[in-house]
Amino acid sequence: MWRRPPLLTVAAFAAAIAAGTAALMLPVSHAAGERTEFMDALFTAVSAVCVTGLVIVDTPTHWSVFGQWVILGLIQVGGLGIMTLATVMTLLVTRRINLRLQLTAGSETKSVTLGDVRRVVLGVLGFSLVFEGLTALVLTGRYLAGYDYALGRALYYGLFHAVSAFNNAGFALYSDSLMGFAGDPWIIVPLSLALIAGGLGFPVWIEIWRRRRVRRNARWTLHAKITIAVTAVLLVFGPVMVTALEWGNPETLGPMSVGDKLLAGFFQGVVPRTAGFNSLDYAEVNTQTLLTTDLLMFIGGGSAGTAGGIKVTTFALLAFVIFANVRGERSVTVGDRRLAGGVEQQALTVALLAVGLVFCSTFVLTVITPFTLDQLLFEVISAFATVGLSTGITADIPVGGQLLLCFLMFIGRVGPITLAAALALRTRTRRIEFPEARPIVG
């Protein structure tokens, strides 16, 4: 197992979940008068490590301060990646890195070369801590100036929500998430920037940093161009759609002022990519808004970041494949680059696996629960895409359904391709190629 980085990544995430479950089962982890069942601890640990945000118990009231710190630690570990943290610890202790850890870290951070891993891992850690710190500083100041929090409470709430936002986790220390701050730009905007930054993907930020410091005139990689372009489009599409669809809804944006409507609509259009905060009640939104959010959650954010979904690059590559086939082209070209055949197959595999998992899981939940199809589809995509948004039915789903959601969150965090590679006991090379056939398509 230890010679296979994907399998080691899966095992490390599973170990973190087991450790988190054990810690949350401790009496000191729940508040006075509360009782933590095994399923409560397991579901919360999976949701935290997989940076999802779905909950079956109320985070601020059920868990003690110690339990909330455990959740915060699990979010940080899950966001940065188990193998990234292990590599950093090895660097700090031994000042050197062996080949096995380089391969493992490369699997987690999607690094291109082994020689880059050391800088990549330290850059990921440094950038994450700096961005979380700056966000926490702004939130702390707002809590102090606008809400009269004591300094200790302001620091704690600022840090918790900054880490949760940057890691796209969506855990909040308020029972109604962020509905009480829907019209406060000093809370909403910093959190929006944090979750966008975390969801953009570490390779893109590393390229931005290198271009700024070293090679300002260097070409953008295809990955960075696709990620930035599609992200920009979705950051316009999501807020516009949510704001337009909910503008007159008396249960959501309807009673708000124009400024608050625009702010809340922007936030709820950004959040599905993929942090589970909400400043609107998703139990009251229109069906069209749920469907739009389904699409945004399924696409997700950038590769090798803290966001989930099938990733914007996968979505874009499939669009380019379709465009090339419609035009009758034998190869897929993006700009002045031709895609390798393996990339097309990987994108198709990820998308089809995701569709299959979502369909099968939704079907199972329709059998074992009384909820409507749009509610269950929303819940399933939210779990698989590690978003954490819900219409409020998570706690009422039977234990079997909650275990299914745990499985989806784990798959969504580890990744279909990584998990498939990890489960493969051996690789096979076909030594004989058979004659080509062309079945009728369509």
Coordinates of C-alpha atoms in Angstrom, one line a residue:
M1 CA 0.0 0.0 0.0
W2 CA 2.7 2.5 1.0
R3 CA 4.2 2.3 -2.5
R4 CA 1.0 3.7 -4.0
P5 CA 0.6 7.4 -3.3
P6 CA -3.2 7.4 -4.2
L7 CA -3.8 4.6 -1.8
L8 CA -1.8 6.3 0.9
T9 CA -3.8 9.5 0.4
V10 CA -7.1 7.5 0.9
A11 CA -5.7 5.8 4.0
A12 CA -4.6 9.1 5.5
F13 CA -7.9 10.7 5.0
A14 CA -9.6 7.7 6.5
A15 CA -7.3 7.8 9.5
A16 CA -8.0 11.5 10.0
I17 CA -11.7 10.7 10.0
A18 CA -11.3 7.9 12.5
A19 CA -9.2 10.2 14.8
G20 CA -11.7 13.0 14.5
T21 CA -14.6 10.7 15.3
A22 CA -12.8 9.4 18.4
A23 CA -12.1 12.9 19.5
L24 CA -15.6 14.1 19.0
M25 CA -16.9 11.1 21.0
L26 CA -15.1 12.3 24.1
P27 CA -17.3 13.8 26.8
V28 CA -15.4 17.0 26.7
S29 CA -16.3 17.5 23.1
H30 CA -20.0 18.1 23.6
A31 CA -21.8 20.9 25.5
A32 CA -23.4 20.3 28.9
G33 CA -26.7 18.6 28.6
E34 CA -25.9 17.2 25.1
R35 CA -25.2 13.6 24.2
T36 CA -23.1 12.6 21.2
E37 CA -24.0 9.4 19.3
F38 CA -21.5 7.6 17.2
M39 CA -23.3 8.7 14.0
D40 CA -23.2 12.3 15.1
A41 CA -19.4 12.1 15.6
L42 CA -18.7 10.2 12.4
F43 CA -20.8 12.4 10.2
T44 CA -19.3 15.6 11.6
A45 CA -15.8 14.2 11.3
V46 CA -16.3 13.1 7.7
S47 CA -17.9 16.5 6.9
A48 CA -15.0 18.4 8.5
V49 CA -12.1 16.4 7.0
C50 CA -13.8 16.4 3.6
V51 CA -14.4 20.2 4.0
T52 CA -18.1 19.9 3.3
G53 CA -20.2 21.5 6.0
L54 CA -23.2 19.2 6.1
V55 CA -24.3 18.7 9.7
I56 CA -26.8 16.5 11.6
V57 CA -26.3 18.3 14.9
D58 CA -26.1 22.1 15.5
T59 CA -22.4 23.1 15.6
P60 CA -22.6 26.1 18.0
T61 CA -25.0 24.4 20.5
H62 CA -24.1 20.7 20.4
W63 CA -20.3 21.0 20.5
S64 CA -18.3 22.5 23.3
V65 CA -15.5 24.9 22.6
F66 CA -13.1 21.9 22.6
G67 CA -15.3 20.1 20.1
Q68 CA -15.4 23.1 17.9
W69 CA -11.6 23.3 18.0
V70 CA -11.5 19.6 17.0
I71 CA -13.7 20.4 14.0
L72 CA -11.6 23.4 13.1
G73 CA -8.5 21.2 13.2
L74 CA -10.1 18.6 11.0
I75 CA -11.1 21.3 8.5
Q76 CA -7.6 22.6 8.3
V77 CA -6.1 19.1 7.9
G78 CA -8.7 18.2 5.2
G79 CA -8.2 21.5 3.3
L80 CA -4.5 21.4 3.1
G81 CA -4.4 17.7 2.5
I82 CA -3.1 15.0 4.8
M83 CA -0.1 14.3 2.6
T84 CA 0.8 18.0 2.3
L85 CA 0.9 18.4 6.0
A86 CA 2.9 15.2 6.4
T87 CA 5.5 16.5 3.9
V88 CA 5.8 19.8 5.7
M89 CA 6.3 18.2 9.0
T90 CA 9.0 16.0 7.5
L91 CA 10.7 19.1 6.1
L92 CA 10.6 20.9 9.4
V93 CA 12.0 17.9 11.4
T94 CA 14.5 16.4 9.1
R95 CA 15.2 19.2 6.6
R96 CA 15.0 16.7 3.8
I97 CA 12.4 14.8 1.8
N98 CA 12.5 11.3 0.5
L99 CA 11.2 10.1 -2.8
R100 CA 8.2 8.3 -1.4
L101 CA 6.9 11.5 0.4
Q102 CA 7.6 13.5 -2.8
L103 CA 5.4 11.2 -4.8
T104 CA 2.7 11.2 -2.2
A105 CA 2.7 15.0 -1.9
G106 CA 2.8 15.3 -5.7
S107 CA -0.4 13.2 -5.8
E108 CA -2.1 15.5 -3.3
T109 CA -1.0 18.9 -4.7
K110 CA -1.0 17.9 -8.4
S111 CA 2.6 19.0 -8.7
V112 CA 4.2 18.6 -12.1
T113 CA 7.8 17.6 -11.1
L114 CA 9.3 16.0 -8.1
G115 CA 11.8 18.9 -7.7
D116 CA 8.9 21.4 -7.3
V117 CA 7.2 19.5 -4.4
R118 CA 9.2 21.2 -1.6
R119 CA 8.5 24.7 -2.8
V120 CA 4.9 23.8 -3.7
V121 CA 4.1 22.4 -0.3
L122 CA 5.7 25.2 1.6
G123 CA 4.0 27.7 -0.7
V124 CA 0.6 26.1 -0.2
L125 CA 1.1 26.2 3.6
G126 CA 2.4 29.8 3.7
F127 CA -0.3 31.1 1.3
S128 CA -3.1 29.3 3.2
L129 CA -2.0 30.6 6.6
V130 CA -1.5 34.2 5.4
F131 CA -4.8 34.3 3.6
E132 CA -6.6 32.8 6.6
G133 CA -4.9 35.2 8.9
L134 CA -5.8 38.3 6.9
T135 CA -9.4 37.2 6.6
A136 CA -9.6 36.4 10.4
L137 CA -8.1 39.9 11.1
V138 CA -10.9 41.6 9.1
L139 CA -13.6 39.5 10.6
T140 CA -12.3 40.1 14.1
G141 CA -12.2 43.9 13.6
R142 CA -15.8 43.8 12.3
Y143 CA -17.0 41.7 15.3
L144 CA -15.3 44.2 17.7
A145 CA -16.5 47.3 16.0
G146 CA -19.9 46.3 14.7
Y147 CA -21.2 43.7 17.2
D148 CA -19.5 44.5 20.5
Y149 CA -17.9 41.1 20.8
A150 CA -15.3 40.7 23.6
L151 CA -11.8 40.5 22.2
G152 CA -11.4 36.8 22.9
R153 CA -14.7 35.9 21.3
A154 CA -14.1 38.1 18.3
L155 CA -10.7 36.5 17.7
Y156 CA -12.2 33.0 18.0
Y157 CA -15.2 33.7 15.7
G158 CA -13.0 35.5 13.2
L159 CA -10.4 32.6 13.1
F160 CA -13.0 29.9 12.9
H161 CA -15.0 31.4 10.0
A162 CA -11.8 32.4 8.1
V163 CA -10.4 28.9 8.2
S164 CA -13.8 27.5 7.3
A165 CA -14.2 29.8 4.4
F166 CA -10.7 29.5 2.9
N167 CA -11.0 25.7 3.1
N168 CA -14.5 25.9 1.6
A169 CA -15.9 24.0 4.6
G170 CA -18.9 26.1 5.4
F171 CA -19.1 25.3 9.1
A172 CA -20.4 28.2 11.1
L173 CA -20.7 29.1 14.7
Y174 CA -24.3 30.4 14.2
S175 CA -27.3 28.1 14.1
D176 CA -28.7 29.9 11.0
S177 CA -25.2 29.9 9.3
L178 CA -24.7 33.5 8.1
M179 CA -28.4 34.6 7.6
G180 CA -27.9 37.2 10.3
F181 CA -25.1 38.9 8.3
A182 CA -26.8 38.8 4.9
G183 CA -26.6 42.6 4.6
D184 CA -23.2 43.1 6.2
P185 CA -20.4 43.5 3.5
W186 CA -17.7 43.5 6.1
I187 CA -18.6 39.9 6.9
I188 CA -19.8 38.7 3.5
V189 CA -17.2 40.1 1.2
P190 CA -14.1 38.8 3.1
L191 CA -15.6 35.4 3.4
S192 CA -16.5 35.4 -0.3
L193 CA -12.9 36.4 -1.2
A194 CA -11.5 33.7 1.1
L195 CA -13.6 30.9 -0.4
I196 CA -12.9 32.0 -4.0
A197 CA -9.2 32.1 -3.2
G198 CA -9.2 28.6 -1.6
G199 CA -11.4 27.2 -4.4
L200 CA -9.3 28.6 -7.3
G201 CA -6.6 25.9 -6.8
F202 CA -3.0 26.0 -5.5
P203 CA -1.4 25.5 -8.9
V204 CA -3.0 28.7 -10.3
W205 CA -1.9 30.8 -7.3
I206 CA 1.6 29.4 -7.6
E207 CA 1.7 30.4 -11.3
I208 CA 0.4 33.9 -10.5
W209 CA 3.1 34.3 -7.8
R210 CA 5.9 33.1 -10.1
R211 CA 4.8 35.3 -12.9
R212 CA 4.7 38.3 -10.6
R213 CA 8.1 37.6 -9.1
V214 CA 10.1 35.9 -11.8
R215 CA 8.6 35.7 -15.3
R216 CA 6.1 38.4 -15.9
N217 CA 6.1 37.9 -19.7
A218 CA 5.9 34.1 -19.5
R219 CA 3.0 32.2 -21.1
W220 CA 0.1 31.2 -19.0
T221 CA -0.3 27.5 -18.8
L222 CA -3.5 26.0 -20.3
H223 CA -4.6 24.9 -16.9
A224 CA -4.4 28.4 -15.4
K225 CA -6.1 30.0 -18.4
I226 CA -9.0 27.6 -18.3
T227 CA -9.4 27.8 -14.5
I228 CA -9.4 31.6 -14.4
A229 CA -11.6 32.0 -17.4
V230 CA -14.3 29.5 -16.4
T231 CA -14.2 30.7 -12.7
A232 CA -14.8 34.3 -13.9
V233 CA -17.7 33.3 -16.0
L234 CA -19.3 31.3 -13.1
L235 CA -18.7 34.1 -10.7
V236 CA -20.9 36.2 -12.9
F237 CA -23.4 33.6 -13.9
G238 CA -24.1 32.3 -10.4
P239 CA -24.8 35.6 -8.6
V240 CA -26.9 36.9 -11.6
M241 CA -29.0 33.8 -11.7
V242 CA -29.6 33.6 -8.0
T243 CA -30.4 37.3 -7.6
A244 CA -32.8 37.3 -10.6
L245 CA -34.6 34.1 -9.5
E246 CA -35.0 35.2 -5.9
W247 CA -35.5 38.9 -6.3
G248 CA -39.2 38.9 -5.6
N249 CA -39.3 35.8 -3.3
P250 CA -41.0 37.0 -0.1
E251 CA -39.2 34.3 1.9
T252 CA -35.6 35.2 0.7
L253 CA -34.6 38.4 -1.1
G254 CA -38.0 39.9 -1.4
P255 CA -38.1 42.0 1.9
M256 CA -34.5 43.2 1.6
S257 CA -33.3 46.5 0.4
V258 CA -31.7 46.7 -3.1
G259 CA -28.2 46.8 -1.7
D260 CA -28.8 43.8 0.6
K261 CA -30.4 41.9 -2.2
L262 CA -27.4 42.4 -4.5
L263 CA -25.0 41.4 -1.6
A264 CA -27.0 38.3 -0.6
G265 CA -27.5 37.3 -4.2
F266 CA -23.8 37.6 -4.9
F267 CA -22.9 35.6 -1.9
Q268 CA -25.3 32.8 -2.6
G269 CA -24.1 32.7 -6.2
V270 CA -20.5 32.3 -5.1
V271 CA -21.0 29.9 -2.2
P272 CA -21.9 26.8 -4.3
R273 CA -18.3 26.7 -5.5
T274 CA -18.1 25.1 -2.8
A275 CA -18.6 26.4 0.7
G276 CA -21.7 25.5 2.7
F277 CA -22.4 28.9 4.2
N278 CA -25.8 30.4 3.5
S279 CA -27.2 33.9 4.1
L280 CA -30.6 32.8 2.6
D281 CA -32.9 29.9 3.8
Y282 CA -32.5 27.2 1.1
A283 CA -35.7 25.6 2.4
E284 CA -37.6 28.6 1.0
V285 CA -35.8 29.3 -2.3
N286 CA -37.5 28.6 -5.7
T287 CA -37.1 25.2 -7.4
Q288 CA -35.3 27.0 -10.3
T289 CA -32.7 28.4 -7.8
L290 CA -32.2 24.9 -6.4
L291 CA -31.5 23.6 -9.9
T292 CA -29.1 26.4 -10.7
T293 CA -27.3 25.8 -7.5
D294 CA -27.2 22.1 -8.4
L295 CA -25.3 23.0 -11.6
L296 CA -22.9 25.3 -9.8
M297 CA -22.2 22.7 -7.1
F298 CA -21.6 19.9 -9.6
I299 CA -19.1 22.0 -11.6
G300 CA -17.3 23.1 -8.4
G301 CA -14.0 25.0 -8.3
G302 CA -10.4 24.6 -9.4
S303 CA -8.2 21.5 -9.3
A304 CA -5.9 21.0 -6.3
G305 CA -7.7 23.5 -4.3
T306 CA -10.2 23.3 -1.4
A307 CA -13.3 23.2 -3.6
G308 CA -15.1 20.1 -4.7
G309 CA -17.2 19.2 -7.7
I310 CA -15.9 17.7 -11.0
K311 CA -13.7 20.9 -11.3
V312 CA -14.0 23.7 -13.7
T313 CA -11.2 22.3 -15.9
T314 CA -13.1 19.0 -16.3
F315 CA -16.3 20.9 -17.3
A316 CA -14.4 23.1 -19.8
L317 CA -12.5 20.2 -21.3
L318 CA -15.8 18.3 -21.9
A319 CA -17.2 21.4 -23.6
F320 CA -14.1 21.6 -25.9
V321 CA -14.5 17.9 -26.7
I322 CA -18.1 18.4 -27.7
F323 CA -17.3 21.5 -29.7
A324 CA -14.5 19.6 -31.6
N325 CA -16.8 16.6 -32.3
V326 CA -19.6 18.9 -33.6
R327 CA -17.1 20.5 -36.0
G328 CA -15.9 17.1 -37.1
E329 CA -12.3 17.6 -35.9
R330 CA -10.2 14.6 -35.1
S331 CA -8.3 16.3 -32.3
V332 CA -9.4 18.7 -29.6
T333 CA -7.7 22.1 -29.7
V334 CA -7.8 24.8 -27.0
G335 CA -6.2 28.0 -28.2
D336 CA -2.9 27.0 -29.7
R337 CA -2.6 23.7 -27.8
R338 CA -3.9 20.2 -28.7
L339 CA -5.2 18.1 -25.9
A340 CA -3.6 14.7 -25.3
G341 CA -6.0 11.8 -25.6
G342 CA -5.5 10.8 -22.0
V343 CA -6.7 14.1 -20.8
E344 CA -10.0 13.7 -22.7
Q345 CA -10.5 10.2 -21.3
Q346 CA -9.8 11.4 -17.7
A347 CA -12.3 14.3 -18.0
L348 CA -14.9 12.0 -19.4
T349 CA -14.2 9.4 -16.7
V350 CA -14.5 11.9 -13.9
A351 CA -17.8 13.3 -15.2
L352 CA -19.4 10.0 -15.9
L353 CA -18.4 8.6 -12.5
A354 CA -19.9 11.7 -10.9
V355 CA -23.1 11.5 -12.8
G356 CA -23.4 7.8 -12.0
L357 CA -22.8 8.3 -8.3
V358 CA -25.3 11.2 -8.1
F359 CA -28.0 9.3 -9.9
C360 CA -27.6 6.1 -8.0
S361 CA -27.4 7.9 -4.6
T362 CA -30.4 10.0 -5.3
F363 CA -32.4 7.0 -6.4
V364 CA -31.5 5.2 -3.1
L365 CA -32.6 8.2 -1.0
T366 CA -35.9 8.5 -2.9
V367 CA -36.6 4.9 -1.8
I368 CA -35.7 5.2 1.9
T369 CA -36.8 8.8 2.6
P370 CA -40.1 10.7 2.2
F371 CA -38.5 13.9 0.8
T372 CA -39.0 15.3 -2.7
L373 CA -36.7 14.7 -5.6
D374 CA -35.4 18.2 -5.8
Q375 CA -34.5 18.2 -2.1
L376 CA -32.7 14.9 -2.3
L377 CA -30.9 15.7 -5.5
F378 CA -29.7 19.0 -3.9
E379 CA -28.5 17.0 -0.8
V380 CA -26.7 14.4 -2.8
I381 CA -24.9 16.9 -5.1
S382 CA -24.0 19.0 -2.1
A383 CA -22.4 16.0 -0.4
F384 CA -20.6 14.7 -3.5
A385 CA -19.3 18.2 -4.4
T386 CA -18.3 18.8 -0.8
V387 CA -20.4 22.0 -0.6
G388 CA -22.5 21.6 2.5
L389 CA -25.6 23.5 1.5
S390 CA -28.9 21.8 2.5
T391 CA -32.6 22.5 2.5
G392 CA -32.7 21.4 6.1
I393 CA -33.3 17.7 5.7
T394 CA -29.9 16.2 6.6
A395 CA -30.7 15.4 10.2
D396 CA -34.0 13.8 9.3
I397 CA -32.5 11.4 6.8
P398 CA -32.3 7.8 8.1
V399 CA -28.9 6.5 9.3
G400 CA -28.5 4.5 6.1
G401 CA -28.9 7.6 4.1
Q402 CA -26.5 9.6 6.3
L403 CA -23.9 6.8 5.8
L404 CA -24.4 7.2 2.1
L405 CA -23.9 10.9 2.4
C406 CA -20.6 10.2 4.3
F407 CA -19.5 8.0 1.4
L408 CA -20.3 10.7 -1.1
M409 CA -18.4 13.3 0.9
F410 CA -15.4 11.0 1.1
I411 CA -15.5 10.2 -2.6
G412 CA -15.9 13.9 -3.4
R413 CA -12.9 14.9 -1.4
V414 CA -10.5 12.2 -2.3
G415 CA -11.6 12.2 -6.0
P416 CA -13.0 9.5 -8.2
I417 CA -9.8 9.0 -10.1
T418 CA -7.6 8.9 -7.0
L419 CA -10.0 6.4 -5.3
A420 CA -10.2 4.2 -8.3
A421 CA -6.4 4.1 -8.6
A422 CA -6.1 3.4 -4.9
L423 CA -8.5 0.5 -5.0
A424 CA -6.7 -1.1 -7.9
L425 CA -4.6 -3.9 -6.6
R426 CA -2.4 -4.0 -9.7
T427 CA -2.1 -2.3 -13.1
R428 CA -2.5 -4.2 -16.3
T429 CA -0.9 -3.5 -19.6
R430 CA -2.7 -4.9 -22.6
R431 CA -0.1 -6.7 -24.7
I432 CA -2.4 -7.5 -27.7
E433 CA -4.4 -4.9 -29.5
F434 CA -7.6 -6.1 -31.2
P435 CA -8.9 -4.9 -34.5
E436 CA -10.7 -1.5 -34.4
A437 CA -14.5 -1.3 -34.5
R438 CA -16.8 1.6 -34.9
P439 CA -20.3 1.0 -33.4
I440 CA -23.1 3.4 -34.3
V441 CA -23.4 6.3 -31.9
G442 CA -26.7 8.1 -31.5

